Coordinates of C-alpha atoms and ligand atoms in Angstrom, one line a residue:
M1 CA -18.3 -7.9 17.7
I2 CA -15.8 -10.6 18.7
S3 CA -17.3 -13.6 20.3
S4 CA -16.1 -15.5 23.7
H5 CA -15.5 -18.5 20.6
F6 CA -13.7 -16.9 18.9
K7 CA -11.8 -14.9 21.8
E8 CA -10.9 -18.4 23.4
H9 CA -9.4 -19.6 19.3
I10 CA -7.1 -16.6 19.8
A11 CA -6.3 -16.9 23.3
Q12 CA -5.0 -20.7 21.9
E13 CA -3.3 -19.3 19.6
L14 CA -1.1 -16.6 21.5
G15 CA -1.1 -19.2 24.1
T16 CA -1.9 -16.8 26.8
P17 CA -5.7 -15.6 28.5
I18 CA -7.2 -12.8 27.0
L19 CA -7.4 -10.3 29.4
K20 CA -9.8 -7.8 27.6
I21 CA -10.3 -6.9 23.5
K22 CA -10.5 -3.3 22.7
A23 CA -12.3 -1.9 19.2
V24 CA -9.8 0.4 18.3
S25 CA -10.7 3.2 15.0
G26 CA -9.2 4.2 11.6
G27 CA -9.9 0.5 9.5
D28 CA -11.4 1.6 6.1
I29 CA -12.0 -1.9 5.1
S30 CA -11.6 -4.4 7.8
K31 CA -12.8 -4.2 12.1
A32 CA -9.6 -3.5 14.0
Y33 CA -9.1 -4.4 17.8
C34 CA -6.3 -4.3 20.3
V35 CA -6.2 -7.5 22.2
F36 CA -4.6 -6.8 26.2
T37 CA -2.9 -10.5 27.1
S38 CA -1.1 -9.4 30.9
T39 CA 2.5 -8.8 29.5
Q40 CA 1.7 -8.0 25.9
R41 CA -0.7 -6.2 23.5
F42 CA -1.6 -7.2 20.1
F43 CA -3.6 -5.3 17.1
L44 CA -6.5 -7.4 15.5
K45 CA -8.3 -7.0 12.2
V46 CA -11.1 -8.8 11.5
N47 CA -13.2 -9.2 8.4
E48 CA -16.1 -11.7 7.1
S49 CA -16.3 -10.8 3.6
A50 CA -15.1 -13.7 1.2
N51 CA -11.9 -12.9 -0.2
A52 CA -10.7 -11.7 3.2
L53 CA -8.7 -14.7 4.3
K54 CA -6.6 -14.2 0.6
M55 CA -6.4 -10.1 1.2
F56 CA -4.8 -10.8 5.3
L57 CA -2.0 -13.1 3.5
T58 CA -1.1 -11.1 1.0
E59 CA -0.9 -8.5 3.8
K60 CA 0.9 -11.1 6.2
D61 CA 3.3 -11.7 2.9
G62 CA 3.5 -7.9 2.4
L63 CA 4.5 -7.0 6.3
E64 CA 7.4 -10.1 6.2
I65 CA 9.1 -9.2 2.9
I66 CA 9.2 -5.7 4.2
S67 CA 10.5 -6.7 7.6
N68 CA 13.6 -8.9 6.0
T69 CA 14.7 -6.3 4.0
K70 CA 15.7 -5.1 7.6
T71 CA 15.7 -1.5 6.9
I72 CA 12.4 -0.2 7.7
K73 CA 10.3 -1.6 10.4
A74 CA 6.8 -3.6 9.9
P75 CA 4.8 -5.4 12.8
E76 CA 5.8 -8.7 13.6
V77 CA 2.6 -11.2 12.2
R78 CA 1.5 -13.1 14.6
H79 CA -1.0 -15.3 13.0
C80 CA -3.3 -15.4 10.2
G81 CA -6.5 -17.5 9.8
K82 CA -9.4 -17.8 9.5
Y83 CA -12.5 -18.3 12.5
E84 CA -15.8 -20.1 10.9
S85 CA -16.4 -16.9 9.0
V86 CA -14.0 -14.8 10.4
S87 CA -11.1 -13.6 8.7
Y88 CA -8.3 -12.5 10.7
L89 CA -4.7 -11.4 11.1
L90 CA -3.3 -10.6 14.5
M91 CA 0.7 -8.8 15.0
E92 CA 2.3 -7.0 16.8
F93 CA 0.6 -3.8 18.9
I94 CA 2.7 -0.5 17.6
E95 CA 1.8 2.5 20.4
S96 CA 1.9 5.6 18.1
K97 CA 2.2 8.7 18.3
N98 CA 2.5 12.0 16.3
P99 CA 6.1 12.1 14.2
T100 CA 8.7 14.9 15.0
S101 CA 10.9 16.9 12.6
K102 CA 13.6 14.3 13.3
E103 CA 11.6 10.9 13.2
F104 CA 10.3 12.3 9.6
E105 CA 13.3 12.3 8.7
T106 CA 14.1 8.7 9.9
L107 CA 11.4 7.7 7.7
G108 CA 12.9 9.3 4.8
H109 CA 16.2 7.5 5.3
Q110 CA 14.2 4.3 5.7
L111 CA 11.7 4.1 3.0
A112 CA 15.0 5.1 0.9
S113 CA 16.9 2.5 2.3
L114 CA 14.0 -0.1 1.5
H115 CA 14.0 0.8 -2.4
A116 CA 17.8 1.0 -2.9
F117 CA 18.4 -2.1 -1.0
A118 CA 15.5 -4.5 -1.9
V119 CA 15.7 -4.9 -5.7
G120 CA 14.2 -7.1 -7.9
D121 CA 14.9 -8.3 -10.8
S122 CA 12.0 -8.1 -12.7
F123 CA 8.6 -5.7 -11.6
G124 CA 6.1 -7.4 -10.2
W125 CA 5.8 -9.8 -7.4
N126 CA 5.5 -13.5 -6.9
Q127 CA 1.7 -13.3 -5.8
D128 CA -1.0 -11.3 -6.8
N129 CA -2.4 -8.6 -4.1
Y130 CA -4.9 -6.1 -3.0
I131 CA -4.8 -2.2 -3.2
G132 CA -7.4 -1.5 -0.5
S133 CA -10.7 -3.5 -0.9
L134 CA -9.4 -4.3 -4.7
P135 CA -7.7 -6.7 -6.5
Q136 CA -3.9 -5.5 -7.4
S137 CA -2.5 -7.6 -10.2
N138 CA 1.7 -7.9 -10.0
K139 CA 2.4 -10.8 -13.3
N140 CA 5.8 -10.0 -13.8
H141 CA 7.3 -8.0 -16.4
K142 CA 11.1 -6.6 -17.4
D143 CA 9.6 -3.4 -19.0
W144 CA 8.7 -0.8 -16.4
A145 CA 6.1 1.1 -18.9
L146 CA 4.5 -2.1 -20.1
F147 CA 3.9 -3.2 -16.4
Y148 CA 2.7 0.0 -15.7
V149 CA 0.0 0.3 -18.3
R150 CA -1.0 -3.1 -18.4
E151 CA -0.8 -4.6 -14.6
R152 CA -2.0 -0.6 -13.3
L153 CA -3.5 1.6 -15.4
L154 CA -5.7 -0.7 -17.6
P155 CA -7.5 -2.7 -15.0
Q156 CA -8.9 0.2 -13.2
L157 CA -9.6 2.2 -16.5
K158 CA -11.3 -1.2 -17.5
W159 CA -13.6 -1.2 -14.1
A160 CA -14.7 2.7 -14.3
N161 CA -15.3 1.8 -17.4
E162 CA -17.7 -1.2 -16.5
K163 CA -19.2 1.2 -13.5
R164 CA -20.1 4.0 -15.9
L165 CA -17.5 5.6 -14.0
L166 CA -15.8 6.7 -17.7
T167 CA -17.3 6.1 -20.9
S168 CA -15.3 3.9 -24.2
L169 CA -14.0 7.0 -25.8
E170 CA -12.7 8.4 -22.4
I171 CA -10.2 5.4 -22.3
P172 CA -6.7 5.5 -23.8
S173 CA -5.6 3.0 -26.1
E174 CA -2.9 0.5 -25.1
T175 CA -0.1 2.3 -27.3
K176 CA -1.2 5.6 -26.4
L177 CA -0.7 5.0 -22.3
I178 CA 2.6 3.6 -23.1
K179 CA 3.5 6.2 -25.3
G180 CA 2.6 8.7 -23.0
C181 CA 4.3 6.5 -20.3
E182 CA 7.2 6.1 -21.9
R183 CA 8.0 10.2 -22.9
F184 CA 8.4 10.1 -19.0
F185 CA 10.0 6.8 -17.1
P186 CA 13.8 6.7 -17.5
K187 CA 15.1 3.5 -17.3
V188 CA 14.2 1.8 -13.7
R189 CA 15.4 -0.8 -11.5
P190 CA 12.5 -3.2 -10.3
A191 CA 12.6 -1.1 -6.0
L192 CA 10.3 -3.1 -3.3
L193 CA 7.3 -0.9 -2.8
H194 CA 5.5 -0.5 0.0
G195 CA 2.8 0.0 -2.5
D196 CA 0.0 2.0 -0.7
L197 CA 2.2 4.8 1.2
W198 CA -0.6 7.2 2.4
G199 CA -0.6 9.5 5.5
G200 CA -2.3 6.2 7.2
N201 CA 0.1 3.7 6.5
Y202 CA 3.2 4.6 8.0
L203 CA 3.0 4.7 12.4
I204 CA 5.4 5.8 14.8
D205 CA 5.7 4.3 17.6
S206 CA 6.7 5.4 21.5
H207 CA 10.4 6.0 20.7
G208 CA 10.4 7.0 17.6
V209 CA 11.1 4.4 15.1
P210 CA 8.7 4.3 12.2
Y211 CA 6.4 1.0 11.0
L212 CA 5.2 0.6 7.6
I213 CA 2.0 -0.6 7.6
D214 CA -1.0 -2.4 5.3
P215 CA 1.4 -2.5 2.7
A216 CA 0.5 -3.5 -1.4
V217 CA 3.9 -4.2 -2.0
Y218 CA 5.6 -5.6 -5.3
F219 CA 8.8 -4.2 -6.7
G220 CA 8.3 -1.2 -9.5
H221 CA 10.0 2.0 -9.1
H222 CA 10.2 3.6 -6.4
E223 CA 9.1 6.8 -7.1
V224 CA 5.1 5.4 -7.2
D225 CA 5.3 5.6 -3.5
L226 CA 6.6 8.8 -3.4
A227 CA 4.0 9.9 -5.4
M228 CA 1.3 8.3 -3.4
T229 CA 2.9 10.4 -0.5
Q230 CA 2.3 13.7 -1.9
L231 CA -1.4 12.9 -3.6
F232 CA -3.1 13.5 -0.1
G233 CA -0.2 14.8 1.8
G234 CA 0.9 14.2 5.2
F235 CA 4.4 13.9 4.9
S236 CA 6.9 16.3 6.1
S237 CA 9.6 18.3 4.2
N238 CA 12.3 16.5 6.1
F239 CA 10.8 13.7 5.0
Y240 CA 11.9 14.1 1.5
A241 CA 15.0 15.8 2.1
A242 CA 15.7 12.7 4.1
Y243 CA 15.0 10.9 0.6
A244 CA 16.7 12.6 -1.4
E245 CA 19.8 12.7 0.4
K246 CA 19.7 8.9 -0.3
I247 CA 18.4 8.8 -3.7
P248 CA 18.2 11.9 -5.4
A249 CA 15.6 13.5 -7.9
E250 CA 15.7 12.4 -11.2
P251 CA 14.6 15.1 -14.5
F252 CA 10.9 14.7 -14.8
Q253 CA 9.9 13.8 -11.5
K254 CA 7.1 15.9 -11.9
E255 CA 5.5 14.6 -14.9
R256 CA 5.8 11.2 -13.3
R257 CA 4.4 11.7 -10.1
D258 CA 1.2 13.0 -12.0
I259 CA 1.1 9.6 -14.0
Y260 CA 1.8 7.3 -10.6
Q261 CA -1.1 9.2 -9.1
L262 CA -3.0 9.0 -11.3
Y263 CA -3.0 4.9 -10.6
Y264 CA -4.5 5.6 -7.0
L265 CA -6.7 8.1 -8.3
L266 CA -8.6 5.2 -10.4
V267 CA -8.8 3.1 -7.3
H268 CA -10.3 6.0 -5.7
L269 CA -12.5 6.6 -9.0
N270 CA -13.7 2.6 -7.8
L271 CA -13.9 2.4 -5.0
F272 CA -15.4 6.0 -3.7
G273 CA -17.0 7.1 -6.9
S274 CA -17.5 10.1 -9.4
S275 CA -15.8 12.8 -6.7
Y276 CA -12.4 11.5 -8.2
Y277 CA -13.7 11.8 -12.1
R278 CA -12.6 15.5 -12.8
S279 CA -8.5 14.4 -11.4
V280 CA -8.5 11.5 -13.7
K281 CA -9.5 13.2 -16.5
G282 CA -7.6 15.9 -16.4
L283 CA -4.3 13.4 -16.2
L284 CA -5.7 11.6 -18.7
L285 CA -6.1 14.3 -21.2
R286 CA -3.0 15.8 -19.9
Y287 CA -0.4 12.4 -20.5
F288 CA -2.3 10.8 -22.9
K289 CA -4.3 12.1 -25.9
Ligands
LIG1 P1 -7.7 -1.5 6.7 O1 -6.7 -2.5 6.2 O2 -8.9 -2.1 7.2 O3 -7.3 0.5 6.7 P2 -5.4 -0.4 8.4 O4 -4.3 -1.6 8.4 O5 -5.0 0.0 8.0 O6 -6.7 -1.2 8.5 O7 -5.4 -0.3 10.1 C1 -6.2 0.4 10.8 C2 -5.9 1.4 11.9 O8 -5.1 1.1 12.6 C3 -4.6 2.5 10.6 O9 -4.8 3.1 10.3 C4 -3.8 2.2 12.5 O10 -4.0 3.6 13.1 C5 -4.1 1.1 13.4 N1 -3.0 0.2 13.4 C6 -2.7 -0.7 12.0 N2 -2.0 -1.2 12.4 C7 -1.9 -1.6 13.7 C8 -0.6 -1.9 15.0 N3 0.1 -2.8 13.9 N4 -0.4 -1.4 15.9 C9 -1.5 -0.7 16.1 N5 -2.2 0.2 15.9 C10 -2.2 -0.2 14.4

């Protein structure tokens, strides 16, 4: 529930009275609302947990770095802050619709442009962020396999072990993990990634313009975003064909897709429990025995 004081605070941030605030469904982590003023609508996420402000600040920075590339849109952030115990993120409201094949094509082209245009000089980012509600380390590395093992796979494997979702014997050593990755990793350029690109994290607006939302950005291998799009589906063949026109597939993409999906499956194992165990275990045995 949004209190009248909080509503007044948001109105002051916007510099205009609020006509109404309506709950929006779909948020996994935070409560989401549509804020109506006399001329515009805004999207408001609120969360009372202890790390919520930090989570929203990194989300804001992620949306802004994507938007600043001018390759693909992200909602414009209006404000991020805390009012009493409530952290919030206020942004442009995107009126969305189901994508047509043509719009999927545009999404594919624009995501490839993001990956091709926005390149860094090492893997990671200038700050840590979150994947879902779990912390994600973005410590910089010059070597992609080392980054992927130390900052992605190992922290999740350790959490799974602490939560008794994987035994110590089921967790490969760092050396095995690095060797397994190096077998299939090509020379990689650090590309700016959305970082959590499942089917719920893009919107197509009413004019057919794609937007990325809810990112977990860092500089990494562009195929990580593709691997996430393929984990739960929701992207059409037009999307992949358009992407490949700009960034063609390289050998061993299927193996890398598995290895990149392993990270997201571990995140799901840690967030949602043992129903993800079999998929995780299968990939660990296939690539890191
Ligand atoms: P959470 O981080 O809690 O999962 P999301 O950022 O994914 O929340 O937002 C929840 C849902 O709200 C999304 O799936 C999407 O449908 C909708 N949504 C997100 N951002 C916007 C926006 N800027 N404008 C309109 N709807 C949005």
